[in-house]
PDB file of C-alpha atoms in Angstrom:
ATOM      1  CA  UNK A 139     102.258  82.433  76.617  1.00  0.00           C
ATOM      2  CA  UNK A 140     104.663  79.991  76.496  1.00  0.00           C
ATOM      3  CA  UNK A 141     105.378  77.735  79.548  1.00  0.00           C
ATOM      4  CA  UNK A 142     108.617  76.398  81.636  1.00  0.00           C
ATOM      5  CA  UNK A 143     108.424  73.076  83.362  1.00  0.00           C
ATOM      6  CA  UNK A 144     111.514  72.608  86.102  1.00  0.00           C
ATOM      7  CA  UNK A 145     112.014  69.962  88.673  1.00  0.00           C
ATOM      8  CA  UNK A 146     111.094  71.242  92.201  1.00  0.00           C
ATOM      9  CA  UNK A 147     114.171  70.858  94.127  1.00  0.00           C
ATOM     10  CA  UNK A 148     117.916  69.682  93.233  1.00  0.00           C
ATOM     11  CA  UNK A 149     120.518  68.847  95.505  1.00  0.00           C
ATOM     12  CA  UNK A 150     124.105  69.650  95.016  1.00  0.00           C
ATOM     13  CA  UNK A 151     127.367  69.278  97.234  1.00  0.00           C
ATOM     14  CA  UNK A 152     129.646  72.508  97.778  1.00  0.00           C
ATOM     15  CA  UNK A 153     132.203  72.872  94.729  1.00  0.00           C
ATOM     16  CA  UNK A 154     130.600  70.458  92.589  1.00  0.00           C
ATOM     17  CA  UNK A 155     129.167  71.413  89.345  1.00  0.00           C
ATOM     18  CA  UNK A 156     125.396  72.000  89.023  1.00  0.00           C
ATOM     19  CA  UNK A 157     122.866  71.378  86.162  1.00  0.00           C
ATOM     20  CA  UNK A 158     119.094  72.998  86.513  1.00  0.00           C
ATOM     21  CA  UNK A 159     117.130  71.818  83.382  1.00  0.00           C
ATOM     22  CA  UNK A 160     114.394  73.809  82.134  1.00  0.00           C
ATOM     23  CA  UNK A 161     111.824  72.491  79.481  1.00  0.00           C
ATOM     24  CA  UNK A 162     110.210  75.146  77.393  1.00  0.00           C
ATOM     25  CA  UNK A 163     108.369  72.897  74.677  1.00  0.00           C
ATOM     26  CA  UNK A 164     106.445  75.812  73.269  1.00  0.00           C
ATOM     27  CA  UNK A 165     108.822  79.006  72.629  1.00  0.00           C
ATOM     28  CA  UNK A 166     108.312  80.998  70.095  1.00  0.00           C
ATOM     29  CA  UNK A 167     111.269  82.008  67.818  1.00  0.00           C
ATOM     30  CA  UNK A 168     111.554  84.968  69.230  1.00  0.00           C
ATOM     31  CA  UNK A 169     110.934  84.312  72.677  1.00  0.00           C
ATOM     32  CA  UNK A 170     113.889  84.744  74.814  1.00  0.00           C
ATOM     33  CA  UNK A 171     114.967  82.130  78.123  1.00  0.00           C
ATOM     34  CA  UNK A 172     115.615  84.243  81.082  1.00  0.00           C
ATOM     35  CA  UNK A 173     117.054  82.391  84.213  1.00  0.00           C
ATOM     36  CA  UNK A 174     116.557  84.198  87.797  1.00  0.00           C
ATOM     37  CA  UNK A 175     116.992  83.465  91.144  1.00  0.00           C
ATOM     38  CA  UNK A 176     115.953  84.354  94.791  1.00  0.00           C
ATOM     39  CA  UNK A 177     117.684  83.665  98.123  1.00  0.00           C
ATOM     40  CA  UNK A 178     115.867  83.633 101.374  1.00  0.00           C
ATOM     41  CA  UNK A 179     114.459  86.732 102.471  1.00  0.00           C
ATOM     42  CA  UNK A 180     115.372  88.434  99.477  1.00  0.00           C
ATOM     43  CA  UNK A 181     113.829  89.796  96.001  1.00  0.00           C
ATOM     44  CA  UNK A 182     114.728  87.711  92.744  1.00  0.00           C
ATOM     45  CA  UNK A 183     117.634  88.724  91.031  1.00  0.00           C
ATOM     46  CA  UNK A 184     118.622  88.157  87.582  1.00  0.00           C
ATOM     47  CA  UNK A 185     121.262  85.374  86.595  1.00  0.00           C
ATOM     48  CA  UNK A 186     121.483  85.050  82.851  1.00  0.00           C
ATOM     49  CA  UNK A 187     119.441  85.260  79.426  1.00  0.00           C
ATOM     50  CA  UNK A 188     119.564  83.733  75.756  1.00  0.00           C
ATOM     51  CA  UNK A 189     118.156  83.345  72.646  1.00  0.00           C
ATOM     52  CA  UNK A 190     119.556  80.874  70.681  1.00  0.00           C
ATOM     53  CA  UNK A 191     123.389  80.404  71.282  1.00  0.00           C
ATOM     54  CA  UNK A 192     124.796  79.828  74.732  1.00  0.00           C
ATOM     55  CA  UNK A 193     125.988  82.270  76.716  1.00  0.00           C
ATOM     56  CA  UNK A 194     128.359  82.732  79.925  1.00  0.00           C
ATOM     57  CA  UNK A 195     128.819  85.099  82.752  1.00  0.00           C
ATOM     58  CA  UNK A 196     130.051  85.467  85.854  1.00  0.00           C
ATOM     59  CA  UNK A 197     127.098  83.842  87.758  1.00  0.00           C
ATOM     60  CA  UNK A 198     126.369  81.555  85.464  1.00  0.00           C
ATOM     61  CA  UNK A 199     126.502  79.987  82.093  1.00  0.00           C
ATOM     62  CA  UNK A 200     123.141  78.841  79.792  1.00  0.00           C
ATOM     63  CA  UNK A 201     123.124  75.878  77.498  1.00  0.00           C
ATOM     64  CA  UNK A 202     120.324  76.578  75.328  1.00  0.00           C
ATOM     65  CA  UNK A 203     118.949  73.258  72.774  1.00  0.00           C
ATOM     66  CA  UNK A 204     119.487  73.504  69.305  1.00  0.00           C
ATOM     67  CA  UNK A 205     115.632  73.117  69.198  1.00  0.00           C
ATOM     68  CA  UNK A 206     115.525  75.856  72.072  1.00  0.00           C
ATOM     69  CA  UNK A 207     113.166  73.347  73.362  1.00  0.00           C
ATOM     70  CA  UNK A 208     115.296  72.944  76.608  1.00  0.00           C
ATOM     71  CA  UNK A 209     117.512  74.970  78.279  1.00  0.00           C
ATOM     72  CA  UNK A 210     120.057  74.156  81.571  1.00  0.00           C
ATOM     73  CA  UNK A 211     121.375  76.648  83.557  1.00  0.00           C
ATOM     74  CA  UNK A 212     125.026  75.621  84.655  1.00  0.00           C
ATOM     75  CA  UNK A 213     126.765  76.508  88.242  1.00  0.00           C
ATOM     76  CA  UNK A 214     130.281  75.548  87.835  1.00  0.00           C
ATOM     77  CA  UNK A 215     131.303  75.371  91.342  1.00  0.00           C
ATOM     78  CA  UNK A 216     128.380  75.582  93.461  1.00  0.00           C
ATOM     79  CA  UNK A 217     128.975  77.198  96.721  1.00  0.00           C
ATOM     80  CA  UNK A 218     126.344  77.607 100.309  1.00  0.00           C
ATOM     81  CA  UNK A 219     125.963  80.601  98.636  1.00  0.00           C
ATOM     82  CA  UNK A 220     124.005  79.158  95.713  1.00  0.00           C
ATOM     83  CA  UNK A 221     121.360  78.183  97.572  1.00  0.00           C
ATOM     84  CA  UNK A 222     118.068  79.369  96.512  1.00  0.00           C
ATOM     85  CA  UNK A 223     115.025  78.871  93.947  1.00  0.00           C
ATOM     86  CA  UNK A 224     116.329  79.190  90.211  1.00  0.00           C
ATOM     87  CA  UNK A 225     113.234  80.328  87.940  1.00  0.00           C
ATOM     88  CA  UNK A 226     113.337  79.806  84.181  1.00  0.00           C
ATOM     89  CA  UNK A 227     111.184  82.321  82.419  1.00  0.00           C
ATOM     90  CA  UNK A 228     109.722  83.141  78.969  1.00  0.00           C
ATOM     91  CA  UNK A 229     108.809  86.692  79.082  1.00  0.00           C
ATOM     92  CA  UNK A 230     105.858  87.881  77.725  1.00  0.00           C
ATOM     93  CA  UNK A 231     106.235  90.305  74.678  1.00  0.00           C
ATOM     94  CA  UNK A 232     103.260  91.392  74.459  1.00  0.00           C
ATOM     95  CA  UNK A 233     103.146  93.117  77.797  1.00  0.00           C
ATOM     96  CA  UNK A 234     105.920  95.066  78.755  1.00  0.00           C
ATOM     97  CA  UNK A 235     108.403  92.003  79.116  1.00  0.00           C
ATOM     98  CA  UNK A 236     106.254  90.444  82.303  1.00  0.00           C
ATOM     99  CA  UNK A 237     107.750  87.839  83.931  1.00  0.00           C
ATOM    100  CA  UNK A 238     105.573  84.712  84.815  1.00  0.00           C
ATOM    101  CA  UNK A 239     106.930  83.217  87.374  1.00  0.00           C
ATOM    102  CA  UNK A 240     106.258  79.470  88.016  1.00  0.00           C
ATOM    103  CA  UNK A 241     107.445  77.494  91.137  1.00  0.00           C
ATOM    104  CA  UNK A 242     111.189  77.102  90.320  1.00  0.00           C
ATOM    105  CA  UNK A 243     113.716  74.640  91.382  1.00  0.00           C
ATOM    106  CA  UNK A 244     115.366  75.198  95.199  1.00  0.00           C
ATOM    107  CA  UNK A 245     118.377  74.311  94.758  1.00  0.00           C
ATOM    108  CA  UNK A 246     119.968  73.164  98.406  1.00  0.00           C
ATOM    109  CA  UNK A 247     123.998  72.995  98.346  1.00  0.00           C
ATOM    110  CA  UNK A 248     125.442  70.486 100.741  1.00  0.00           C
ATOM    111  CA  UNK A 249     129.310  70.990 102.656  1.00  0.00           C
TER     112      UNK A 249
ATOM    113  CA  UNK B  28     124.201  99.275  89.690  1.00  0.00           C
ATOM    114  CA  UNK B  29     120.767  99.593  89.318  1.00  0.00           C
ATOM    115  CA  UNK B  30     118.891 100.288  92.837  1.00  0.00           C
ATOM    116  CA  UNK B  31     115.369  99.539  93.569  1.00  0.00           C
ATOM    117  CA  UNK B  32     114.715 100.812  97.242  1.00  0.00           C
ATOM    118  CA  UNK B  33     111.415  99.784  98.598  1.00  0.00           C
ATOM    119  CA  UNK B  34     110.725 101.940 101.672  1.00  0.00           C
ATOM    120  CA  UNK B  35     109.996  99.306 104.563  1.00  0.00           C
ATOM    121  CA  UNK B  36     111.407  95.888 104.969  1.00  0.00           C
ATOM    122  CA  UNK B  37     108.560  95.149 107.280  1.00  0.00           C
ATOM    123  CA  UNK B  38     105.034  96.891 107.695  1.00  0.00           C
ATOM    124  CA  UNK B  39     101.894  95.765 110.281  1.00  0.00           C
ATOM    125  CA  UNK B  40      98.733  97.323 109.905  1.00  0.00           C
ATOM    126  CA  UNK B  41      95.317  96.656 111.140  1.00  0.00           C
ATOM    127  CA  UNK B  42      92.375  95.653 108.963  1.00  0.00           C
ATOM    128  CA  UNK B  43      90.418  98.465 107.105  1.00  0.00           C
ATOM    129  CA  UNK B  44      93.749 100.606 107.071  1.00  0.00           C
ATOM    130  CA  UNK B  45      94.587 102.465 103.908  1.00  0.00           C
ATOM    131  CA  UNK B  46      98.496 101.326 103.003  1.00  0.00           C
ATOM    132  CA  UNK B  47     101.054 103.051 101.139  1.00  0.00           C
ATOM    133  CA  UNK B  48     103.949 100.664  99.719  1.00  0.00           C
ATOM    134  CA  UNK B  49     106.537 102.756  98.278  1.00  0.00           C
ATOM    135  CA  UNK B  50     109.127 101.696  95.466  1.00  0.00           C
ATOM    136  CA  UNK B  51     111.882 104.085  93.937  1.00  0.00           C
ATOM    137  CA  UNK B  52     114.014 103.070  91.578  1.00  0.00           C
ATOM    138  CA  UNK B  53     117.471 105.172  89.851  1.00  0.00           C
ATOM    139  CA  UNK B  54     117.905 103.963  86.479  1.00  0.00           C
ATOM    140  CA  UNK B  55     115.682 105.879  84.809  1.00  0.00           C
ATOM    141  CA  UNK B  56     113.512 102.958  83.844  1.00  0.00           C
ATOM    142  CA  UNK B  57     110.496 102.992  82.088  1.00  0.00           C
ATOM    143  CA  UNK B  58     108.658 100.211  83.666  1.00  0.00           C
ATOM    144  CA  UNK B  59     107.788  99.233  87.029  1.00  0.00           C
ATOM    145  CA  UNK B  60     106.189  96.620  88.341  1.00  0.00           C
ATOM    146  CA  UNK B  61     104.250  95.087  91.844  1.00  0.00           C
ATOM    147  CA  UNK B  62     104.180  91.491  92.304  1.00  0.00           C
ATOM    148  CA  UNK B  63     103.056  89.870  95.846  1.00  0.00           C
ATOM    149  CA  UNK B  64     104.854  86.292  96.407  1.00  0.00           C
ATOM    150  CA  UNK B  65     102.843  83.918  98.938  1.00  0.00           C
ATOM    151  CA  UNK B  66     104.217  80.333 100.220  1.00  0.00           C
ATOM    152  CA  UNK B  67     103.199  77.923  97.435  1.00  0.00           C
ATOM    153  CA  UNK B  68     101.597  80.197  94.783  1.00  0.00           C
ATOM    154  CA  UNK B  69     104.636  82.170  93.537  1.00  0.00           C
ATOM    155  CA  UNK B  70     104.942  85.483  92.417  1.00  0.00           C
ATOM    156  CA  UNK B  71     102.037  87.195  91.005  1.00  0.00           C
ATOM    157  CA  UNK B  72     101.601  90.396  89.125  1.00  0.00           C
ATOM    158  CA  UNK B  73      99.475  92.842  90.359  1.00  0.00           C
ATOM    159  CA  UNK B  74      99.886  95.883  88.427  1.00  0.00           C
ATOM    160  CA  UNK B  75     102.411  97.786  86.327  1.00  0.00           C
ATOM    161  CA  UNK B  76     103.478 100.741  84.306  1.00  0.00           C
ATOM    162  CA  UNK B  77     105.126 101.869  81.115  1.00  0.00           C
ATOM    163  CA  UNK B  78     105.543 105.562  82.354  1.00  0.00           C
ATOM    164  CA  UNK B  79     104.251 108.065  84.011  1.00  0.00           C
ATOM    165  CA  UNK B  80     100.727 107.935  84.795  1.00  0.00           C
ATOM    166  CA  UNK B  81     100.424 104.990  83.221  1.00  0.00           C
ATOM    167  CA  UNK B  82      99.342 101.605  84.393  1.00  0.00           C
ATOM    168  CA  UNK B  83      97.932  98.401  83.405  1.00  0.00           C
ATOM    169  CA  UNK B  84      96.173  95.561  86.091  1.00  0.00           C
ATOM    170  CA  UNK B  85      98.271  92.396  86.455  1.00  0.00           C
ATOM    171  CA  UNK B  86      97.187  89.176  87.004  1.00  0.00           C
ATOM    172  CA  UNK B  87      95.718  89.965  90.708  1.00  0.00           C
ATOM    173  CA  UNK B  88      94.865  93.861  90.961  1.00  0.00           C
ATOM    174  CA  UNK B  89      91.505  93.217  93.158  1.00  0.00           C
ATOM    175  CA  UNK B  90      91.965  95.258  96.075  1.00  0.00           C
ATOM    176  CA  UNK B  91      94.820  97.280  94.966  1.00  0.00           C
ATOM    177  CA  UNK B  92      95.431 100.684  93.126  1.00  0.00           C
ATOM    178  CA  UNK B  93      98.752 102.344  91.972  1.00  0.00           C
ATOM    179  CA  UNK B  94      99.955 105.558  91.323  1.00  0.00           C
ATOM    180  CA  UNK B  95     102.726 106.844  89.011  1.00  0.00           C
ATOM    181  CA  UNK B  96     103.162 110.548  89.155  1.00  0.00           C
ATOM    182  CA  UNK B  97     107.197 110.279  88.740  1.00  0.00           C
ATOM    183  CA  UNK B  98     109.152 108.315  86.767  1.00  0.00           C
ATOM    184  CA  UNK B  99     111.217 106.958  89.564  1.00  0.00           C
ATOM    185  CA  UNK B 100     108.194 106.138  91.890  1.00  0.00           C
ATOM    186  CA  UNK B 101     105.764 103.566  91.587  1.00  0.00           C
ATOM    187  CA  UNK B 102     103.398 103.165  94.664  1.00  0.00           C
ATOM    188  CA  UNK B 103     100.836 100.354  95.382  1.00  0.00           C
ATOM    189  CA  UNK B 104      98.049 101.515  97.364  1.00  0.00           C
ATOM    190  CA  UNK B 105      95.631  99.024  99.542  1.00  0.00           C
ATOM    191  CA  UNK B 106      92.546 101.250 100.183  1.00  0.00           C
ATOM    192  CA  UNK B 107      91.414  99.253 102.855  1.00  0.00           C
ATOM    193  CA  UNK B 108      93.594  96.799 104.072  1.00  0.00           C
ATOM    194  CA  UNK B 109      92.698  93.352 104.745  1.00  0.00           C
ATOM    195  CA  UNK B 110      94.029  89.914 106.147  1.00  0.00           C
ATOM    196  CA  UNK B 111      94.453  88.374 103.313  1.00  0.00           C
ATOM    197  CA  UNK B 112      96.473  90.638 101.848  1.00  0.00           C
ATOM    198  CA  UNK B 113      99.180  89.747 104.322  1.00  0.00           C
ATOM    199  CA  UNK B 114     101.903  88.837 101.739  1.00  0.00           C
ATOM    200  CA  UNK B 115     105.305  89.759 100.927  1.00  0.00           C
ATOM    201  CA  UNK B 116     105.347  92.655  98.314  1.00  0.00           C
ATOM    202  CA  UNK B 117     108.062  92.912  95.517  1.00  0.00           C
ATOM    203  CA  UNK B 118     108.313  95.922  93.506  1.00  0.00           C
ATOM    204  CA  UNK B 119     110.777  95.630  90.155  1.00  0.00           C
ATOM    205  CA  UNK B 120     111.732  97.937  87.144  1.00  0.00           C
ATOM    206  CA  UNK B 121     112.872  97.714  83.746  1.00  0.00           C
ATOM    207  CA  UNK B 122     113.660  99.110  80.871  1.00  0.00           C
ATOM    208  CA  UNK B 123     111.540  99.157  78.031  1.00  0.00           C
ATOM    209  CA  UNK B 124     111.831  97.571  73.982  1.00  0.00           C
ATOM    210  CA  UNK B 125     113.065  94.209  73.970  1.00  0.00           C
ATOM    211  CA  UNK B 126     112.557  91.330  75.757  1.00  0.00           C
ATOM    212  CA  UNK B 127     116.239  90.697  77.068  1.00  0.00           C
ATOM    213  CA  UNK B 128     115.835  93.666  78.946  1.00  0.00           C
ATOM    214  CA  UNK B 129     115.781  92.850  82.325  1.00  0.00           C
ATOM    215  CA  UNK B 130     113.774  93.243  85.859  1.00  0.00           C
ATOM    216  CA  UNK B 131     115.536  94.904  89.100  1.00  0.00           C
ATOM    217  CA  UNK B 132     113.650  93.638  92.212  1.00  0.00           C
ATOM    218  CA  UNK B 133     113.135  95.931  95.584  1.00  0.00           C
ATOM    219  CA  UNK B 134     114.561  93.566  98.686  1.00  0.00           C
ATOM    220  CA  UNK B 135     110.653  93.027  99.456  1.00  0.00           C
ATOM    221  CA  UNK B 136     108.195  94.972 101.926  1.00  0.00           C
ATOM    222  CA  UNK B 137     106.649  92.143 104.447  1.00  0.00           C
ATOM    223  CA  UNK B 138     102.693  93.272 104.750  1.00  0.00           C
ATOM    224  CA  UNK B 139     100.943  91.598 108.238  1.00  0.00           C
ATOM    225  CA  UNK B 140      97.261  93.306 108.355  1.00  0.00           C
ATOM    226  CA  UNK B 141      95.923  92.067 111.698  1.00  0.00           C
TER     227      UNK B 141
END
């Protein structure tokens, strides 16, 4: 299975822009980059996926490498709110879509 | 949106008690899953299931059985509790085909066995 590698904690201040990197040197071509995310006391919810192009929503947007080596998910504004572990994930395809989850980055958001 | 309703926020049982952690979910999804999360090891798969009365062991299914009789329930069963199965239990669901497709997490059950 192909493996993520993110830093273990980022800092941010409140309203400022945030950039989580994710290094995923061995993805497959088909593999897709999911990003999720868990707040205290609370189950992981999902943020944002790609494949190759990058992609935007409401949470979030994903910058994806044109290698697809590397991927950063992208807060715009970050708010107290924000403040949790961001996993970047590689599920498996050839089990149901498991998610591996590896230790994340906890992100802390400064006022 | 998609609800996945795990029946207790917080359970304590006693050692050598037989446990019932229930998950429901009501998007007619075709997997399920049970993953336990412990302070510096992560989340970790113990089993799941592509339908009904199906299952397959995760990564950590030692001490644990499941049972799938509905599509909507997926129940994780310690037949004799223990202490170090103290843990925080998430239960998620998904639908099945592609790999975009993705996983609904329960709030969490929080297991002490004393």
């Amino acid at each position: 299975d192909a493996k993520t590698t993110q830093p273990n904690s980022m800092e941010s201040n409140e309203e400022e822009p945030v950039h989580l990197p994710c290094n995923h040197s061995t993805i497959s071509g088909t593999d897709y980059i999911h990003w999720y995310r868990q707040l205290p006391s609370q189950g992981p919810e999902y943020v944002i996926h790609g494949l190759t192009s990058n992609v935007n929503n409401r949470m979030a947007s994903l910058a994806i490498a044109e290698d697809r080596k590397s991927s950063t998910l992208i807060l715009h504004r970050a708010t107290l709110r924000d403040a949790a572990v961001y996993y970047c994930i590689l599920p498996n395809n050839n089990a149901g879509n498991m998610l591996t989850f590896g230790g994340g980055t906890r992100l802390m958001v400064k006022p | 949106d998609v609800k996945v309703t795990q029946s207790s926020r917080y359970l304590v049982k006693r050692t050598g008690e037989k446990v019932f952690l229930e998950c429901v979910q009501d998007m007619d999804h075709e997997n399920m899953f049970w993953y336990r999360q412990d302070p510096g090891l992560g989340l970790r798969l113990i089993y799941f299931s592509y339908d009904v009365k199906m299952k397959e062991k995760g990564d950590i299914p030692e001490g644990y059985s499941v049972s799938r009789e509905k599509k909507e329930r997926f129940s994780l069963i310690l037949e004799s509790a223990s202490t170090n199965q103290t843990s925080m239990y998430l239960c998620a669901s998904s639908r099945s085909g592609k790999t975009k497709n993705i996983q609904y997490f329960g709030a969490g059950t929080r297991l002490s066995v004393l």
